[in-house]
């Protein structure tokens, strides 16, 4: 097996866009998967909101003292994440199997993803208060559980993690995908979302350097896109060659037909025509 066919492509499937990925999208992913190992990391935001209306309430999201957002996670929330993820995984694995791709599900907290101590101070009703929130930043990935990396086979990762105290914690799916891509030597990380491009001043960006993306992340990006740009920077720092953000078929994103490409290399311009 050549080195290219041995290294995976890592694809993060946004929880808000999974319902919108039609059969042709999965056909395209399967064609890629016949040539390269696939690691799929999924989000769960939309399925979680469907499970219980309380997950759509503003109180379900916390903001820390640095302005970063996080889902308020308790042991009950972890259980609900596992519930919706199991249903989602059954659907994804069936879609792949019907297209000739074998697949297995991994939960990140089962030896794959490690997390550090979480932030304890959060804004509630305009006051900073100390809260027990089962979230944590990723400190490392042990790729050993991804033992079946080969063309024709996929791993679907539920991005929970385990901290040094042995607690199972919630972590950001985009950043988990970035860490997994770096740990497995993946050249590409594809962040599939519900927007076609990164937008700067309402203009679609076709290509941008990691340096310029970090500047925009800290000065103008909001919400989910801010996290994606942070994940992109972390992936490139870990040796990933390119990160693509978009809503199209994975091969179209990888060949530059659409989406936003982020690399370490500075482009002459970051605009729509770049």
mmCIF file of C-alpha atoms in Angstrom:
data_model
loop_
_atom_site.group_PDB
_atom_site.id
_atom_site.type_symbol
_atom_site.label_atom_id
_atom_site.label_comp_id
_atom_site.label_asym_id
_atom_site.label_seq_id
_atom_site.Cartn_x
_atom_site.Cartn_y
_atom_site.Cartn_z
ATOM 1 C CA UNK A 1 0.000 0.000 0.000
ATOM 2 C CA UNK A 2 1.423 3.398 -0.932
ATOM 3 C CA UNK A 3 1.906 6.104 1.688
ATOM 4 C CA UNK A 4 -0.862 8.150 0.121
ATOM 5 C CA UNK A 5 -3.332 5.287 0.354
ATOM 6 C CA UNK A 6 -2.295 4.592 3.943
ATOM 7 C CA UNK A 7 -2.874 8.097 5.295
ATOM 8 C CA UNK A 8 -6.447 9.120 6.130
ATOM 9 C CA UNK A 9 -8.602 12.026 5.142
ATOM 10 C CA UNK A 10 -10.309 13.492 8.210
ATOM 11 C CA UNK A 11 -13.802 14.927 7.714
ATOM 12 C CA UNK A 12 -15.745 16.741 10.398
ATOM 13 C CA UNK A 13 -19.500 16.461 9.844
ATOM 14 C CA UNK A 14 -21.311 19.423 11.372
ATOM 15 C CA UNK A 15 -24.262 18.430 13.516
ATOM 16 C CA UNK A 16 -26.350 21.212 11.984
ATOM 17 C CA UNK A 17 -25.861 20.012 8.398
ATOM 18 C CA UNK A 18 -26.121 16.207 8.558
ATOM 19 C CA UNK A 19 -29.788 16.173 7.564
ATOM 20 C CA UNK A 20 -28.947 18.186 4.450
ATOM 21 C CA UNK A 21 -26.342 15.777 3.038
ATOM 22 C CA UNK A 22 -28.116 13.960 0.223
ATOM 23 C CA UNK A 23 -27.348 10.676 -1.501
ATOM 24 C CA UNK A 24 -24.967 12.205 -4.034
ATOM 25 C CA UNK A 25 -22.900 13.649 -1.178
ATOM 26 C CA UNK A 26 -22.538 10.196 0.381
ATOM 27 C CA UNK A 27 -21.792 8.657 -3.051
ATOM 28 C CA UNK A 28 -18.919 11.107 -3.421
ATOM 29 C CA UNK A 29 -17.587 10.336 0.073
ATOM 30 C CA UNK A 30 -17.698 6.602 -0.661
ATOM 31 C CA UNK A 31 -15.691 7.074 -3.865
ATOM 32 C CA UNK A 32 -13.026 8.890 -1.873
ATOM 33 C CA UNK A 33 -13.194 6.220 0.828
ATOM 34 C CA UNK A 34 -12.405 3.455 -1.640
ATOM 35 C CA UNK A 35 -9.053 5.124 -2.278
ATOM 36 C CA UNK A 36 -8.187 6.521 1.163
ATOM 37 C CA UNK A 37 -8.967 5.640 4.787
ATOM 38 C CA UNK A 38 -11.638 7.926 6.243
ATOM 39 C CA UNK A 39 -11.957 9.316 9.749
ATOM 40 C CA UNK A 40 -15.278 11.053 10.268
ATOM 41 C CA UNK A 41 -15.797 13.205 13.356
ATOM 42 C CA UNK A 42 -19.405 14.206 13.944
ATOM 43 C CA UNK A 43 -21.145 17.027 15.748
ATOM 44 C CA UNK A 44 -24.466 16.663 17.551
ATOM 45 C CA UNK A 45 -25.935 20.148 18.021
ATOM 46 C CA UNK A 46 -29.069 19.699 15.922
ATOM 47 C CA UNK A 47 -29.911 16.130 17.089
ATOM 48 C CA UNK A 48 -29.472 17.234 20.699
ATOM 49 C CA UNK A 49 -31.901 20.115 20.212
ATOM 50 C CA UNK A 50 -34.412 17.728 18.659
ATOM 51 C CA UNK A 51 -34.114 15.407 21.638
ATOM 52 C CA UNK A 52 -35.086 18.009 24.208
ATOM 53 C CA UNK A 53 -36.250 21.609 23.805
ATOM 54 C CA UNK A 54 -34.133 22.729 26.759
ATOM 55 C CA UNK A 55 -31.017 22.346 24.602
ATOM 56 C CA UNK A 56 -32.278 25.194 22.408
ATOM 57 C CA UNK A 57 -32.668 27.585 25.337
ATOM 58 C CA UNK A 58 -30.060 30.351 25.800
ATOM 59 C CA UNK A 59 -29.250 29.002 29.272
ATOM 60 C CA UNK A 60 -27.884 25.818 27.660
ATOM 61 C CA UNK A 61 -24.878 27.772 26.358
ATOM 62 C CA UNK A 62 -22.300 29.299 28.675
ATOM 63 C CA UNK A 63 -19.717 31.981 27.948
ATOM 64 C CA UNK A 64 -16.443 31.984 29.852
ATOM 65 C CA UNK A 65 -14.478 34.991 31.095
ATOM 66 C CA UNK A 66 -12.537 35.083 27.808
ATOM 67 C CA UNK A 67 -15.681 35.201 25.677
ATOM 68 C CA UNK A 68 -15.584 31.579 24.492
ATOM 69 C CA UNK A 69 -18.889 29.709 24.249
ATOM 70 C CA UNK A 70 -19.509 26.178 25.483
ATOM 71 C CA UNK A 71 -22.470 23.922 26.105
ATOM 72 C CA UNK A 72 -23.241 23.580 29.810
ATOM 73 C CA UNK A 73 -22.441 19.900 30.262
ATOM 74 C CA UNK A 74 -23.507 17.713 33.172
ATOM 75 C CA UNK A 75 -23.415 13.897 33.441
ATOM 76 C CA UNK A 76 -27.020 13.904 32.145
ATOM 77 C CA UNK A 77 -25.960 15.926 29.095
ATOM 78 C CA UNK A 78 -23.147 13.442 28.411
ATOM 79 C CA UNK A 79 -25.750 10.651 28.482
ATOM 80 C CA UNK A 80 -27.969 12.555 26.046
ATOM 81 C CA UNK A 81 -25.004 13.198 23.731
ATOM 82 C CA UNK A 82 -24.328 9.457 23.700
ATOM 83 C CA UNK A 83 -28.006 8.732 23.005
ATOM 84 C CA UNK A 84 -28.251 10.992 19.952
ATOM 85 C CA UNK A 85 -24.776 9.997 18.773
ATOM 86 C CA UNK A 86 -25.704 6.312 18.772
ATOM 87 C CA UNK A 87 -28.700 7.007 16.531
ATOM 88 C CA UNK A 88 -26.624 9.244 14.283
ATOM 89 C CA UNK A 89 -23.875 6.618 14.056
ATOM 90 C CA UNK A 90 -26.330 3.907 13.051
ATOM 91 C CA UNK A 91 -27.523 6.105 10.192
ATOM 92 C CA UNK A 92 -24.025 7.077 9.011
ATOM 93 C CA UNK A 93 -22.680 3.526 9.142
ATOM 94 C CA UNK A 94 -25.703 2.264 7.182
ATOM 95 C CA UNK A 95 -25.185 4.934 4.495
ATOM 96 C CA UNK A 96 -21.552 3.906 4.125
ATOM 97 C CA UNK A 97 -22.294 0.161 4.171
ATOM 98 C CA UNK A 98 -24.845 0.529 1.368
ATOM 99 C CA UNK A 99 -22.042 2.084 -0.704
ATOM 100 C CA UNK A 100 -19.482 -0.621 0.006
ATOM 101 C CA UNK A 101 -17.566 1.116 2.804
ATOM 102 C CA UNK A 102 -17.193 -0.787 6.056
ATOM 103 C CA UNK A 103 -17.120 1.373 9.166
ATOM 104 C CA UNK A 104 -16.823 1.299 12.933
ATOM 105 C CA UNK A 105 -17.759 3.786 15.632
ATOM 106 C CA UNK A 106 -15.343 5.034 18.285
ATOM 107 C CA UNK A 107 -16.150 7.187 21.293
ATOM 108 C CA UNK A 108 -13.267 9.581 21.873
ATOM 109 C CA UNK A 109 -13.322 9.065 25.633
ATOM 110 C CA UNK A 110 -12.504 5.373 25.165
ATOM 111 C CA UNK A 111 -8.757 5.941 24.963
ATOM 112 C CA UNK A 112 -8.625 8.128 21.852
ATOM 113 C CA UNK A 113 -8.918 11.748 23.067
ATOM 114 C CA UNK A 114 -7.487 13.201 26.281
ATOM 115 C CA UNK A 115 -8.606 16.485 27.834
ATOM 116 C CA UNK A 116 -7.179 18.955 30.306
ATOM 117 C CA UNK A 117 -8.863 20.840 33.140
ATOM 118 C CA UNK A 118 -11.894 22.833 32.049
ATOM 119 C CA UNK A 119 -12.680 26.475 32.701
ATOM 120 C CA UNK A 120 -14.549 26.945 35.983
ATOM 121 C CA UNK A 121 -15.680 30.586 35.734
ATOM 122 C CA UNK A 122 -18.686 31.404 33.548
ATOM 123 C CA UNK A 123 -20.996 34.341 32.976
ATOM 124 C CA UNK A 124 -24.505 33.833 34.369
ATOM 125 C CA UNK A 125 -26.947 36.748 34.574
ATOM 126 C CA UNK A 126 -24.117 39.283 34.072
ATOM 127 C CA UNK A 127 -22.000 37.802 36.837
ATOM 128 C CA UNK A 128 -18.985 35.511 36.764
ATOM 129 C CA UNK A 129 -19.807 32.448 38.822
ATOM 130 C CA UNK A 130 -17.972 29.193 39.479
ATOM 131 C CA UNK A 131 -19.687 26.245 37.818
ATOM 132 C CA UNK A 132 -18.901 22.569 37.408
ATOM 133 C CA UNK A 133 -18.983 22.194 33.630
ATOM 134 C CA UNK A 134 -17.859 18.886 32.128
ATOM 135 C CA UNK A 135 -15.885 20.324 29.246
ATOM 136 C CA UNK A 136 -12.160 20.367 28.657
ATOM 137 C CA UNK A 137 -9.543 21.365 26.092
ATOM 138 C CA UNK A 138 -7.927 18.563 24.119
ATOM 139 C CA UNK A 139 -4.463 17.692 25.396
ATOM 140 C CA UNK A 140 -3.664 14.762 23.147
ATOM 141 C CA UNK A 141 -4.830 11.993 20.855
ATOM 142 C CA UNK A 142 -3.672 8.381 21.017
ATOM 143 C CA UNK A 143 -4.218 7.015 17.493
ATOM 144 C CA UNK A 144 -3.858 3.380 18.641
ATOM 145 C CA UNK A 145 -7.658 2.773 18.690
ATOM 146 C CA UNK A 146 -7.731 3.761 14.995
ATOM 147 C CA UNK A 147 -6.078 0.452 14.179
ATOM 148 C CA UNK A 148 -7.964 -0.363 10.987
ATOM 149 C CA UNK A 149 -6.927 2.552 8.793
ATOM 150 C CA UNK A 150 -7.213 1.283 5.242
ATOM 151 C CA UNK A 151 -9.006 2.183 2.009
ATOM 152 C CA UNK A 152 -12.578 0.955 1.997
ATOM 153 C CA UNK A 153 -12.950 1.390 5.759
ATOM 154 C CA UNK A 154 -14.044 4.362 7.862
ATOM 155 C CA UNK A 155 -13.955 5.298 11.536
ATOM 156 C CA UNK A 156 -16.757 7.456 12.930
ATOM 157 C CA UNK A 157 -15.647 9.322 16.050
ATOM 158 C CA UNK A 158 -17.953 10.746 18.706
ATOM 159 C CA UNK A 159 -15.769 13.573 20.088
ATOM 160 C CA UNK A 160 -16.060 13.088 23.809
ATOM 161 C CA UNK A 161 -12.810 13.018 25.802
ATOM 162 C CA UNK A 162 -11.493 11.876 29.168
ATOM 163 C CA UNK A 163 -9.557 14.095 31.549
ATOM 164 C CA UNK A 164 -6.768 13.218 33.996
ATOM 165 C CA UNK A 165 -9.324 12.676 36.762
ATOM 166 C CA UNK A 166 -11.038 10.010 34.671
ATOM 167 C CA UNK A 167 -14.113 12.135 33.966
ATOM 168 C CA UNK A 168 -15.835 11.895 30.608
ATOM 169 C CA UNK A 169 -16.089 15.414 29.181
ATOM 170 C CA UNK A 170 -17.517 17.290 26.245
ATOM 171 C CA UNK A 171 -15.075 18.902 23.827
ATOM 172 C CA UNK A 172 -15.284 20.909 20.626
ATOM 173 C CA UNK A 173 -15.814 18.647 17.601
ATOM 174 C CA UNK A 174 -13.887 20.854 15.138
ATOM 175 C CA UNK A 175 -10.864 20.997 17.414
ATOM 176 C CA UNK A 176 -11.121 17.263 18.093
ATOM 177 C CA UNK A 177 -11.040 16.638 14.349
ATOM 178 C CA UNK A 178 -7.963 18.885 14.075
ATOM 179 C CA UNK A 179 -6.154 16.993 16.840
ATOM 180 C CA UNK A 180 -7.044 13.615 15.297
ATOM 181 C CA UNK A 181 -5.861 14.763 11.870
ATOM 182 C CA UNK A 182 -2.531 15.831 13.319
ATOM 183 C CA UNK A 183 -2.069 12.636 15.328
ATOM 184 C CA UNK A 184 -2.750 10.370 12.347
ATOM 185 C CA UNK A 185 -0.596 12.248 9.837
ATOM 186 C CA UNK A 186 -3.577 13.225 7.708
ATOM 187 C CA UNK A 187 -2.658 15.735 4.986
ATOM 188 C CA UNK A 188 -6.215 17.064 4.752
ATOM 189 C CA UNK A 189 -8.895 18.175 7.201
ATOM 190 C CA UNK A 190 -12.321 18.944 5.743
ATOM 191 C CA UNK A 191 -14.794 20.850 7.925
ATOM 192 C CA UNK A 192 -18.234 20.240 6.396
ATOM 193 C CA UNK A 193 -20.701 22.833 7.606
ATOM 194 C CA UNK A 194 -23.880 24.590 6.518
ATOM 195 C CA UNK A 195 -22.129 27.592 4.931
ATOM 196 C CA UNK A 196 -20.393 27.559 1.574
ATOM 197 C CA UNK A 197 -17.379 29.706 2.457
ATOM 198 C CA UNK A 198 -15.725 31.789 5.086
ATOM 199 C CA UNK A 199 -17.106 35.296 4.619
ATOM 200 C CA UNK A 200 -15.094 38.456 5.264
ATOM 201 C CA UNK A 201 -16.954 41.739 4.782
ATOM 202 C CA UNK A 202 -19.784 39.628 3.278
ATOM 203 C CA UNK A 203 -17.463 38.384 0.515
ATOM 204 C CA UNK A 204 -16.689 34.662 0.076
ATOM 205 C CA UNK A 205 -13.045 33.798 0.677
ATOM 206 C CA UNK A 206 -11.619 31.122 -1.607
ATOM 207 C CA UNK A 207 -8.160 30.928 -0.028
ATOM 208 C CA UNK A 208 -6.536 32.393 3.077
ATOM 209 C CA UNK A 209 -3.331 31.858 5.023
ATOM 210 C CA UNK A 210 -3.359 30.522 8.564
ATOM 211 C CA UNK A 211 -1.901 33.836 9.733
ATOM 212 C CA UNK A 212 -4.634 35.927 8.108
ATOM 213 C CA UNK A 213 -7.326 33.490 9.259
ATOM 214 C CA UNK A 214 -6.106 33.868 12.852
ATOM 215 C CA UNK A 215 -6.284 37.658 12.589
ATOM 216 C CA UNK A 216 -9.871 37.500 11.326
ATOM 217 C CA UNK A 217 -10.755 34.881 13.956
ATOM 218 C CA UNK A 218 -9.706 37.219 16.760
ATOM 219 C CA UNK A 219 -11.121 40.411 15.276
ATOM 220 C CA UNK A 220 -14.217 39.586 13.273
ATOM 221 C CA UNK A 221 -15.287 35.929 13.364
ATOM 222 C CA UNK A 222 -18.202 34.880 15.536
ATOM 223 C CA UNK A 223 -19.738 31.723 16.962
ATOM 224 C CA UNK A 224 -19.127 28.515 15.084
ATOM 225 C CA UNK A 225 -16.834 30.044 12.478
ATOM 226 C CA UNK A 226 -14.513 31.335 15.180
ATOM 227 C CA UNK A 227 -14.129 27.771 16.478
ATOM 228 C CA UNK A 228 -13.550 26.427 12.977
ATOM 229 C CA UNK A 229 -10.770 28.920 12.330
ATOM 230 C CA UNK A 230 -9.170 28.021 15.656
ATOM 231 C CA UNK A 231 -9.390 24.344 14.717
ATOM 232 C CA UNK A 232 -7.871 25.063 11.298
ATOM 233 C CA UNK A 233 -4.900 26.813 12.875
ATOM 234 C CA UNK A 234 -4.360 23.974 15.339
ATOM 235 C CA UNK A 235 -4.508 21.378 12.555
ATOM 236 C CA UNK A 236 -1.890 23.201 10.481
ATOM 237 C CA UNK A 237 0.353 23.584 13.538
ATOM 238 C CA UNK A 238 0.119 19.796 13.980
ATOM 239 C CA UNK A 239 1.387 19.146 10.447
ATOM 240 C CA UNK A 240 -1.843 18.963 8.434
ATOM 241 C CA UNK A 241 -1.132 20.462 5.010
ATOM 242 C CA UNK A 242 -4.502 22.058 4.282
ATOM 243 C CA UNK A 243 -7.885 22.664 5.844
ATOM 244 C CA UNK A 244 -11.020 23.255 3.798
ATOM 245 C CA UNK A 245 -14.287 24.711 5.101
ATOM 246 C CA UNK A 246 -17.493 24.442 3.083
ATOM 247 C CA UNK A 247 -20.822 22.764 2.410
ATOM 248 C CA UNK A 248 -20.156 20.838 -0.812
ATOM 249 C CA UNK A 249 -19.071 17.301 -1.652
ATOM 250 C CA UNK A 250 -15.745 16.423 -0.042
ATOM 251 C CA UNK A 251 -13.892 15.856 -3.332
ATOM 252 C CA UNK A 252 -15.091 19.234 -4.614
ATOM 253 C CA UNK A 253 -13.793 20.885 -1.466
ATOM 254 C CA UNK A 254 -10.472 19.072 -1.790
ATOM 255 C CA UNK A 255 -9.962 19.938 -5.465
ATOM 256 C CA UNK A 256 -10.588 23.632 -4.843
ATOM 257 C CA UNK A 257 -13.842 23.882 -6.791
ATOM 258 C CA UNK A 258 -15.577 25.508 -3.845
ATOM 259 C CA UNK A 259 -15.182 26.249 -0.161
ATOM 260 C CA UNK A 260 -12.397 28.082 1.673
ATOM 261 C CA UNK A 261 -8.871 26.663 1.627
ATOM 262 C CA UNK A 262 -6.576 27.460 4.567
ATOM 263 C CA UNK A 263 -2.842 26.703 4.425
ATOM 264 C CA UNK A 264 0.337 27.989 6.024
ATOM 265 C CA UNK A 265 1.263 29.651 2.738
ATOM 266 C CA UNK A 266 0.309 33.309 2.401
ATOM 267 C CA UNK A 267 -1.810 34.059 -0.673
ATOM 268 C CA UNK A 268 -1.418 37.285 -2.610
ATOM 269 C CA UNK A 269 -5.069 38.030 -1.852
ATOM 270 C CA UNK A 270 -7.754 36.411 0.265
ATOM 271 C CA UNK A 271 -10.734 37.591 -1.698
ATOM 272 C CA UNK A 272 -13.386 35.802 -3.690
ATOM 273 C CA UNK A 273 -11.224 35.605 -6.783
ATOM 274 C CA UNK A 274 -8.126 34.292 -5.029
#
